[in-house]
CSV table of C-alpha atoms in Angstrom, one decimal:
chain,number,residue,atom,x,y,z
A,1,UNK,CA,-25.3,22.0,-6.1
A,2,UNK,CA,-21.5,21.8,-5.9
A,3,UNK,CA,-20.1,19.8,-3.0
A,4,UNK,CA,-18.5,21.7,-0.1
A,5,UNK,CA,-15.2,19.8,0.0
A,6,UNK,CA,-13.7,22.2,2.5
A,7,UNK,CA,-16.5,21.4,4.9
A,8,UNK,CA,-15.8,17.7,4.4
A,9,UNK,CA,-12.1,18.3,5.3
A,10,UNK,CA,-11.2,16.9,1.8
A,11,UNK,CA,-8.5,17.9,-0.6
A,12,UNK,CA,-11.4,18.0,-3.1
A,13,UNK,CA,-11.1,17.1,-6.8
A,14,UNK,CA,-7.6,15.7,-7.7
A,15,UNK,CA,-6.2,14.9,-11.1
A,16,UNK,CA,-3.7,12.0,-11.5
A,17,UNK,CA,-0.4,13.0,-13.1
A,18,UNK,CA,2.0,10.8,-15.2
A,19,UNK,CA,5.7,10.6,-15.3
A,20,UNK,CA,7.4,9.0,-18.3
A,21,UNK,CA,11.0,7.8,-17.5
A,22,UNK,CA,12.9,7.0,-20.7
A,23,UNK,CA,15.8,4.7,-21.2
A,24,UNK,CA,16.7,1.4,-19.8
A,25,UNK,CA,15.7,0.7,-16.2
A,26,UNK,CA,17.5,-2.2,-14.7
A,27,UNK,CA,15.6,-4.3,-12.2
A,28,UNK,CA,16.9,-6.4,-9.3
A,29,UNK,CA,15.9,-9.6,-11.0
A,30,UNK,CA,18.4,-8.9,-13.8
A,31,UNK,CA,15.9,-7.9,-16.4
A,32,UNK,CA,15.2,-4.4,-17.5
A,33,UNK,CA,12.4,-2.2,-18.9
A,34,UNK,CA,12.8,0.1,-21.9
A,35,UNK,CA,11.4,3.0,-20.0
A,36,UNK,CA,8.3,3.1,-17.8
A,37,UNK,CA,5.6,5.3,-16.5
A,38,UNK,CA,4.4,6.1,-13.0
A,39,UNK,CA,1.0,7.5,-12.3
A,40,UNK,CA,0.8,9.7,-9.2
A,41,UNK,CA,-1.2,12.3,-7.3
A,42,UNK,CA,-0.1,15.2,-5.1
A,43,UNK,CA,-2.0,17.0,-2.4
A,44,UNK,CA,-1.0,20.3,-0.8
A,45,UNK,CA,1.8,22.7,-1.9
A,46,UNK,CA,5.5,22.2,-2.0
A,47,UNK,CA,7.1,25.0,0.0
A,48,UNK,CA,9.8,27.3,-1.3
A,49,UNK,CA,12.6,25.3,0.5
A,50,UNK,CA,11.1,22.0,-0.8
A,51,UNK,CA,11.3,20.7,2.7
A,52,UNK,CA,7.7,19.7,3.4
A,53,UNK,CA,7.3,16.7,1.0
A,54,UNK,CA,5.9,13.4,2.3
A,55,UNK,CA,5.9,10.2,0.2
A,56,UNK,CA,2.9,7.9,0.8
A,57,UNK,CA,3.6,4.3,-0.3
A,58,UNK,CA,0.6,2.1,-0.9
A,59,UNK,CA,-0.1,-1.5,0.1
A,60,UNK,CA,-0.9,-4.6,-2.0
A,61,UNK,CA,-4.2,-3.6,-3.5
A,62,UNK,CA,-3.8,0.2,-3.1
A,63,UNK,CA,-3.1,2.8,-5.8
A,64,UNK,CA,-2.0,6.4,-6.3
A,65,UNK,CA,-5.5,7.6,-5.4
A,66,UNK,CA,-5.0,8.1,-1.7
A,67,UNK,CA,-7.2,11.1,-1.0
A,68,UNK,CA,-9.9,13.3,-2.5
A,69,UNK,CA,-12.1,12.6,-5.4
A,70,UNK,CA,-11.7,12.3,-9.2
A,71,UNK,CA,-15.2,13.7,-9.8
A,72,UNK,CA,-17.9,15.3,-7.7
A,73,UNK,CA,-20.1,12.3,-8.3
A,74,UNK,CA,-17.6,9.8,-6.8
A,75,UNK,CA,-19.2,7.9,-3.9
A,76,UNK,CA,-15.9,7.1,-2.2
A,77,UNK,CA,-12.7,9.1,-1.8
A,78,UNK,CA,-9.1,7.8,-2.0
A,79,UNK,CA,-8.1,4.9,0.2
A,80,UNK,CA,-6.4,7.0,3.0
A,81,UNK,CA,-8.7,10.0,2.9
A,82,UNK,CA,-9.2,9.6,6.6
A,83,UNK,CA,-5.6,10.7,7.2
A,84,UNK,CA,-4.8,13.0,4.2
A,85,UNK,CA,-6.3,16.5,4.0
A,86,UNK,CA,-6.6,19.9,5.6
A,87,UNK,CA,-6.1,19.5,9.3
A,88,UNK,CA,-5.8,15.8,9.2
A,89,UNK,CA,-2.8,13.6,10.3
A,90,UNK,CA,-1.0,14.4,7.0
A,91,UNK,CA,-2.1,18.0,7.0
A,92,UNK,CA,-2.2,19.2,3.4
A,93,UNK,CA,-2.3,22.8,4.6
A,94,UNK,CA,1.3,22.2,5.8
A,95,UNK,CA,2.6,19.2,3.9
A,96,UNK,CA,3.0,18.3,0.2
A,97,UNK,CA,1.9,14.7,-0.1
A,98,UNK,CA,3.1,12.6,-3.1
A,99,UNK,CA,1.3,9.3,-3.7
A,100,UNK,CA,2.5,7.1,-6.6
A,101,UNK,CA,1.1,3.9,-8.1
A,102,UNK,CA,3.9,1.3,-7.8
A,103,UNK,CA,5.8,0.1,-10.9
A,104,UNK,CA,4.0,-3.1,-11.9
A,105,UNK,CA,0.7,-1.9,-10.6
A,106,UNK,CA,-2.6,-1.9,-12.5
A,107,UNK,CA,-3.8,1.6,-12.0
A,108,UNK,CA,-1.9,3.4,-14.7
A,109,UNK,CA,1.8,2.7,-13.9
A,110,UNK,CA,3.6,0.4,-16.3
A,111,UNK,CA,2.8,-3.2,-15.3
A,112,UNK,CA,1.5,-6.5,-16.6
A,113,UNK,CA,-1.7,-4.9,-18.0
A,114,UNK,CA,0.3,-2.4,-20.0
A,115,UNK,CA,0.7,-2.9,-23.7
A,116,UNK,CA,4.2,-4.1,-24.6
A,117,UNK,CA,5.3,-2.0,-27.6
A,118,UNK,CA,7.3,-4.9,-28.9
A,119,UNK,CA,4.3,-7.2,-29.2
A,120,UNK,CA,1.3,-4.9,-29.3
A,121,UNK,CA,-0.3,-7.0,-26.5
A,122,UNK,CA,-0.3,-6.7,-22.7
A,123,UNK,CA,2.9,-7.7,-21.0
A,124,UNK,CA,0.9,-10.2,-19.0
A,125,UNK,CA,3.2,-12.9,-17.4
A,126,UNK,CA,6.2,-11.6,-19.4
A,127,UNK,CA,6.4,-8.5,-17.2
A,128,UNK,CA,9.5,-8.9,-15.1
A,129,UNK,CA,9.5,-9.5,-11.4
A,130,UNK,CA,9.9,-6.3,-9.4
A,131,UNK,CA,11.0,-5.8,-5.8
A,132,UNK,CA,10.6,-3.3,-3.0
A,133,UNK,CA,14.1,-2.0,-3.9
A,134,UNK,CA,13.0,-1.4,-7.5
A,135,UNK,CA,10.0,0.6,-6.2
A,136,UNK,CA,12.3,2.8,-4.1
A,137,UNK,CA,14.6,3.5,-7.1
A,138,UNK,CA,11.6,4.3,-9.4
A,139,UNK,CA,10.1,6.6,-6.7
A,140,UNK,CA,13.4,8.3,-6.3
A,141,UNK,CA,13.2,9.2,-10.0
A,142,UNK,CA,9.8,10.7,-9.3
A,143,UNK,CA,11.2,12.7,-6.5
A,144,UNK,CA,13.9,14.0,-8.8
A,145,UNK,CA,11.2,15.0,-11.3
A,146,UNK,CA,9.3,16.9,-8.7
A,147,UNK,CA,12.5,18.6,-7.5
A,148,UNK,CA,12.4,16.9,-4.1
A,149,UNK,CA,15.9,16.2,-2.7
A,150,UNK,CA,14.7,14.9,0.6
A,151,UNK,CA,11.4,13.8,2.0
A,152,UNK,CA,10.3,15.0,5.4
A,153,UNK,CA,8.9,11.6,5.7
A,154,UNK,CA,8.2,8.4,3.8
A,155,UNK,CA,5.0,6.8,5.1
A,156,UNK,CA,3.3,3.5,4.5
A,157,UNK,CA,1.1,0.8,5.9
A,158,UNK,CA,1.7,-3.0,5.4
A,159,UNK,CA,3.6,-3.4,2.1
A,160,UNK,CA,3.8,0.4,2.1
A,161,UNK,CA,5.6,0.3,5.4
A,162,UNK,CA,8.1,-2.1,3.9
A,163,UNK,CA,8.8,0.5,1.2
A,164,UNK,CA,9.3,3.2,3.8
A,165,UNK,CA,11.8,0.9,5.6
A,166,UNK,CA,13.7,0.2,2.3
A,167,UNK,CA,13.8,3.9,1.6
A,168,UNK,CA,15.4,4.6,4.9
A,169,UNK,CA,18.1,2.0,4.1
A,170,UNK,CA,18.7,2.6,0.4
A,171,UNK,CA,18.3,6.4,0.3
A,172,UNK,CA,19.4,7.5,3.8
A,173,UNK,CA,20.2,11.1,2.9
A,174,UNK,CA,16.8,11.6,1.3
A,175,UNK,CA,14.5,10.5,4.2
A,176,UNK,CA,13.9,12.6,7.3
A,177,UNK,CA,11.6,10.1,9.0
A,178,UNK,CA,10.3,6.7,8.1
A,179,UNK,CA,6.8,5.9,9.3
A,180,UNK,CA,6.1,2.1,9.3
A,181,UNK,CA,2.5,1.1,10.1
A,182,UNK,CA,1.3,-2.5,10.5
A,183,UNK,CA,4.4,-3.7,8.8
A,184,UNK,CA,7.3,-6.2,9.1
A,185,UNK,CA,11.0,-6.6,8.3
A,186,UNK,CA,10.2,-9.8,6.4
A,187,UNK,CA,7.2,-12.1,6.0
A,188,UNK,CA,6.7,-15.1,8.2
A,189,UNK,CA,6.4,-18.6,6.7
A,190,UNK,CA,2.6,-18.4,7.4
A,191,UNK,CA,2.3,-15.1,5.5
A,192,UNK,CA,4.2,-16.6,2.5
A,193,UNK,CA,1.9,-19.6,2.7
A,194,UNK,CA,-1.3,-17.4,2.5
A,195,UNK,CA,0.2,-15.6,-0.5
A,196,UNK,CA,0.9,-18.9,-2.2
A,197,UNK,CA,-2.6,-20.2,-1.7
A,198,UNK,CA,-3.9,-16.9,-3.2
A,199,UNK,CA,-1.6,-17.3,-6.2
A,200,UNK,CA,-2.7,-20.9,-6.7
A,201,UNK,CA,-6.3,-19.8,-6.7
A,202,UNK,CA,-5.6,-17.4,-9.5
A,203,UNK,CA,-3.4,-19.6,-11.7
A,204,UNK,CA,-5.7,-22.6,-11.4
A,205,UNK,CA,-8.7,-20.6,-12.7
A,206,UNK,CA,-9.3,-21.9,-16.3
A,207,UNK,CA,-9.6,-18.3,-17.5
A,208,UNK,CA,-6.1,-17.5,-16.3
A,209,UNK,CA,-4.8,-19.0,-19.5
A,210,UNK,CA,-1.1,-19.0,-18.4
A,211,UNK,CA,-1.4,-15.3,-17.8
A,212,UNK,CA,-2.5,-14.4,-21.3
A,213,UNK,CA,-6.2,-13.9,-20.4
A,214,UNK,CA,-6.3,-10.3,-21.8
A,215,UNK,CA,-5.4,-11.5,-25.3
A,216,UNK,CA,-8.4,-13.8,-25.1
A,217,UNK,CA,-10.7,-11.1,-23.7
A,218,UNK,CA,-11.0,-13.2,-20.5
A,219,UNK,CA,-10.6,-12.6,-16.8
A,220,UNK,CA,-9.8,-15.2,-14.1
A,221,UNK,CA,-12.5,-13.6,-12.0
A,222,UNK,CA,-13.3,-16.7,-9.9
A,223,UNK,CA,-9.6,-17.3,-9.0
A,224,UNK,CA,-8.9,-13.6,-8.3
A,225,UNK,CA,-12.0,-13.2,-6.3
A,226,UNK,CA,-11.1,-16.3,-4.2
A,227,UNK,CA,-7.6,-14.9,-3.7
A,228,UNK,CA,-9.2,-11.6,-2.4
A,229,UNK,CA,-11.5,-13.5,-0.1
A,230,UNK,CA,-8.6,-15.4,1.4
A,231,UNK,CA,-6.6,-12.2,1.9
A,232,UNK,CA,-9.5,-10.3,3.2
A,233,UNK,CA,-10.1,-12.8,6.0
A,234,UNK,CA,-6.5,-12.5,7.1
A,235,UNK,CA,-6.7,-8.7,7.2
A,236,UNK,CA,-9.6,-8.9,9.8
A,237,UNK,CA,-9.7,-10.2,13.3
A,238,UNK,CA,-11.9,-12.9,14.9
A,239,UNK,CA,-13.3,-10.4,17.3
A,240,UNK,CA,-13.9,-7.8,14.6
A,241,UNK,CA,-15.7,-10.2,12.4
A,242,UNK,CA,-17.7,-11.5,15.3
A,243,UNK,CA,-18.9,-7.9,16.1
A,244,UNK,CA,-19.7,-7.1,12.5
A,245,UNK,CA,-21.3,-10.3,11.4
A,246,UNK,CA,-21.7,-12.8,14.2
A,247,UNK,CA,-23.8,-15.7,12.9
A,248,UNK,CA,-26.4,-13.6,11.3
A,249,UNK,CA,-28.1,-15.0,8.3
A,250,UNK,CA,-28.4,-13.4,4.9
A,251,UNK,CA,-31.0,-16.0,3.8
A,252,UNK,CA,-32.2,-19.5,4.4
A,253,UNK,CA,-33.4,-21.5,7.4
A,254,UNK,CA,-31.0,-23.0,10.0
A,255,UNK,CA,-33.5,-25.5,11.3
A,256,UNK,CA,-34.0,-27.1,7.9
A,257,UNK,CA,-30.4,-26.3,6.7
A,258,UNK,CA,-31.9,-25.2,3.4
A,259,UNK,CA,-30.6,-22.2,1.4
A,260,UNK,CA,-28.4,-21.1,4.3
A,261,UNK,CA,-26.2,-18.1,3.6
A,262,UNK,CA,-24.5,-16.3,6.5
A,263,UNK,CA,-23.9,-12.6,6.3
A,264,UNK,CA,-20.2,-13.1,6.4
A,265,UNK,CA,-20.3,-15.4,3.4
A,266,UNK,CA,-22.3,-12.8,1.4
A,267,UNK,CA,-19.9,-10.1,2.4
A,268,UNK,CA,-16.8,-12.0,1.3
A,269,UNK,CA,-18.4,-13.0,-2.0
A,270,UNK,CA,-19.1,-9.3,-2.7
A,271,UNK,CA,-15.6,-8.3,-1.8
A,272,UNK,CA,-14.2,-11.0,-4.1
A,273,UNK,CA,-16.4,-10.1,-7.1
A,274,UNK,CA,-15.8,-6.3,-6.9
A,275,UNK,CA,-12.0,-6.8,-6.5
A,276,UNK,CA,-11.8,-9.2,-9.4
A,277,UNK,CA,-13.4,-6.6,-11.7
A,278,UNK,CA,-11.0,-3.8,-10.9
A,279,UNK,CA,-7.7,-5.5,-10.3
A,280,UNK,CA,-5.3,-7.3,-12.6
A,281,UNK,CA,-4.5,-10.9,-11.8
A,282,UNK,CA,-0.9,-10.8,-12.9
A,283,UNK,CA,-0.3,-7.7,-10.8
A,284,UNK,CA,-1.7,-9.6,-7.8
A,285,UNK,CA,0.9,-12.3,-8.4
A,286,UNK,CA,3.7,-9.8,-8.9
A,287,UNK,CA,2.8,-7.8,-5.7
A,288,UNK,CA,2.5,-10.8,-3.5
A,289,UNK,CA,5.8,-12.2,-4.7
A,290,UNK,CA,7.4,-8.8,-3.9
A,291,UNK,CA,6.0,-9.2,-0.4
A,292,UNK,CA,7.5,-12.6,-0.1
A,293,UNK,CA,11.0,-11.5,-1.3
A,294,UNK,CA,11.3,-8.5,0.9
A,295,UNK,CA,14.1,-9.0,3.4
A,296,UNK,CA,16.5,-6.0,3.8
A,297,UNK,CA,18.5,-7.9,6.4
A,298,UNK,CA,19.4,-10.5,3.7
A,299,UNK,CA,22.0,-8.2,2.3
A,300,UNK,CA,23.7,-8.2,5.6
A,301,UNK,CA,23.8,-11.9,6.3
A,302,UNK,CA,20.4,-11.8,8.0
A,303,UNK,CA,21.5,-9.1,10.5
A,304,UNK,CA,18.7,-6.5,10.6
A,305,UNK,CA,20.6,-4.3,13.0
A,306,UNK,CA,23.5,-4.1,10.5
A,307,UNK,CA,21.1,-3.2,7.7
A,308,UNK,CA,19.5,-0.5,9.7
A,309,UNK,CA,22.8,1.1,10.6
A,310,UNK,CA,22.7,2.6,7.1
A,311,UNK,CA,19.6,4.6,7.9
A,312,UNK,CA,19.9,8.3,9.0
A,313,UNK,CA,16.2,9.0,9.6
A,314,UNK,CA,14.1,9.0,12.6
A,315,UNK,CA,11.3,6.3,12.8
A,316,UNK,CA,7.7,6.0,13.9
A,317,UNK,CA,6.6,2.3,14.2
A,318,UNK,CA,2.9,1.6,14.7
A,319,UNK,CA,1.1,-1.7,15.1
A,320,UNK,CA,-2.3,-2.9,16.1
A,321,UNK,CA,-3.3,-5.3,18.9
A,322,UNK,CA,-5.5,-7.7,16.9
A,323,UNK,CA,-3.4,-7.7,13.7
A,324,UNK,CA,-2.2,-11.3,13.3
A,325,UNK,CA,-1.1,-11.0,9.7
A,326,UNK,CA,1.5,-8.3,10.6
A,327,UNK,CA,1.5,-8.6,14.3
A,328,UNK,CA,2.8,-6.2,17.0
A,329,UNK,CA,5.6,-8.7,17.6
A,330,UNK,CA,6.9,-8.2,14.1
A,331,UNK,CA,6.9,-4.4,14.7
A,332,UNK,CA,8.7,-4.9,18.0
A,333,UNK,CA,11.4,-6.8,16.1
A,334,UNK,CA,12.0,-3.7,14.0
A,335,UNK,CA,11.9,-1.4,17.0
A,336,UNK,CA,14.4,-3.5,18.9
A,337,UNK,CA,16.7,-3.6,15.9
A,338,UNK,CA,16.4,0.2,15.5
A,339,UNK,CA,17.3,0.8,19.1
A,340,UNK,CA,20.3,-1.6,18.8
A,341,UNK,CA,21.4,0.3,15.7
A,342,UNK,CA,21.3,3.6,17.6
A,343,UNK,CA,18.3,5.1,15.8
A,344,UNK,CA,15.7,7.5,17.2
A,345,UNK,CA,12.4,5.6,17.2
A,346,UNK,CA,8.9,6.2,18.6
A,347,UNK,CA,6.6,3.3,18.7
A,348,UNK,CA,3.0,2.4,19.8
A,349,UNK,CA,0.7,-0.5,19.8
A,350,UNK,CA,-2.9,0.7,19.1
A,351,UNK,CA,-5.8,-1.2,20.6
A,352,UNK,CA,-8.2,-2.1,17.8
A,353,UNK,CA,-10.7,-4.8,17.1
A,354,UNK,CA,-10.2,-4.5,13.3
A,355,UNK,CA,-7.1,-6.5,12.7
A,356,UNK,CA,-4.6,-5.6,9.9
A,357,UNK,CA,-7.1,-3.3,8.2
A,358,UNK,CA,-6.9,-1.0,11.2
A,359,UNK,CA,-4.3,1.0,9.4
A,360,UNK,CA,-6.9,2.2,6.9
A,361,UNK,CA,-9.4,3.3,9.5
A,362,UNK,CA,-9.9,6.6,11.4
A,363,UNK,CA,-9.3,5.1,14.9
A,364,UNK,CA,-8.9,8.1,17.3
A,365,UNK,CA,-5.7,7.0,19.1
A,366,UNK,CA,-4.0,5.8,15.9
A,367,UNK,CA,-4.8,9.0,14.1
A,368,UNK,CA,-3.9,11.1,17.2
A,369,UNK,CA,-0.4,9.5,17.4
A,370,UNK,CA,0.2,9.8,13.7
A,371,UNK,CA,-1.0,13.4,13.6
A,372,UNK,CA,1.2,14.4,16.6
A,373,UNK,CA,4.3,12.9,14.9
A,374,UNK,CA,3.5,14.4,11.5
A,375,UNK,CA,2.7,17.8,13.0
A,376,UNK,CA,6.1,17.9,14.5
A,377,UNK,CA,7.7,17.1,11.1
A,378,UNK,CA,5.5,19.8,9.5
A,379,UNK,CA,6.7,22.4,12.1
A,380,UNK,CA,10.3,21.5,11.5
A,381,UNK,CA,9.8,21.9,7.7
A,382,UNK,CA,8.1,25.3,8.2
A,383,UNK,CA,11.0,26.4,10.5
A,384,UNK,CA,13.5,25.3,7.9
A,385,UNK,CA,11.7,27.1,5.1
A,386,UNK,CA,11.6,30.3,7.2
A,387,UNK,CA,15.3,30.1,7.9
A,388,UNK,CA,16.0,29.5,4.2
A,389,UNK,CA,14.1,32.6,3.2
């Protein structure tokens, strides 16, 4: 029996699309690519005025598959299915949602796992460094391809929020609103330190082979799994982990201290193993370095207010009470700078026990605030489309 996706509130079966961009593409690092490909998905319909498009930017381990299913048998939908679909916060009955896999990713876009035509082998560690600014430029080419002159909103959580912020600064005329969720204007020293520990876990794995593991049909699964375990703990909160796992045992006997495995240990090992089998180690290194390098205020002598004066969009800035990786204080820094720069900004701190990962979850107040804001943008797009006709 066919699934009733409409009843589920799902966009249903979606098919990834591919954009090939020919010619030299210069990168901020000074190197260039001889063309590249971006894989992306779209949900909903672009209106006649092309005014209802929303760009969704993914976080570190995300992909273009943000909503719906690739096949009826799929057990899980896209990573932000809770917020994208008919009647949801990003209402696909009203909005046209575009979700690309970042340049340098490992889910189909050109990246370290892609075969280099010059060598016939995967780029691996030879793939050049990319930055958030490079992602914005590549996504702008995707917008051109789709005939979108201006996005009603650019939306993202975590690293995706950094992209939305960079979009507002670098492409001010093409962004109506920037929605920054659980994000920051730059990483703290502690965040950079966590990223470096994760990178060291990967590069010290004997199977990393200086990044040429694919040529040897190997995979630094232990190192990449450990990197994921480190990251995953930082995305959760102490209270949330306590509620979910406490000190419950998976196996063993505490009184004899034999064969003891806590539930939280088993969970983290599972997360590490599954991630290491689906993600590319070189992409993880590239993405975390892009996180470290992000600092739009750096172009203005460290003055974030000056950097934000370039923006013309409105802003929604959301953070979560127990997120210590991208804390509410980091979002407040953005909000304060936006106000000082004279920008229209709405902000909220959402109470949640789930830490940084809260931005992926269907928390009622979070989804309610986001939906109210996006519905207002959808209404404006509809009014503009009606006026144009």
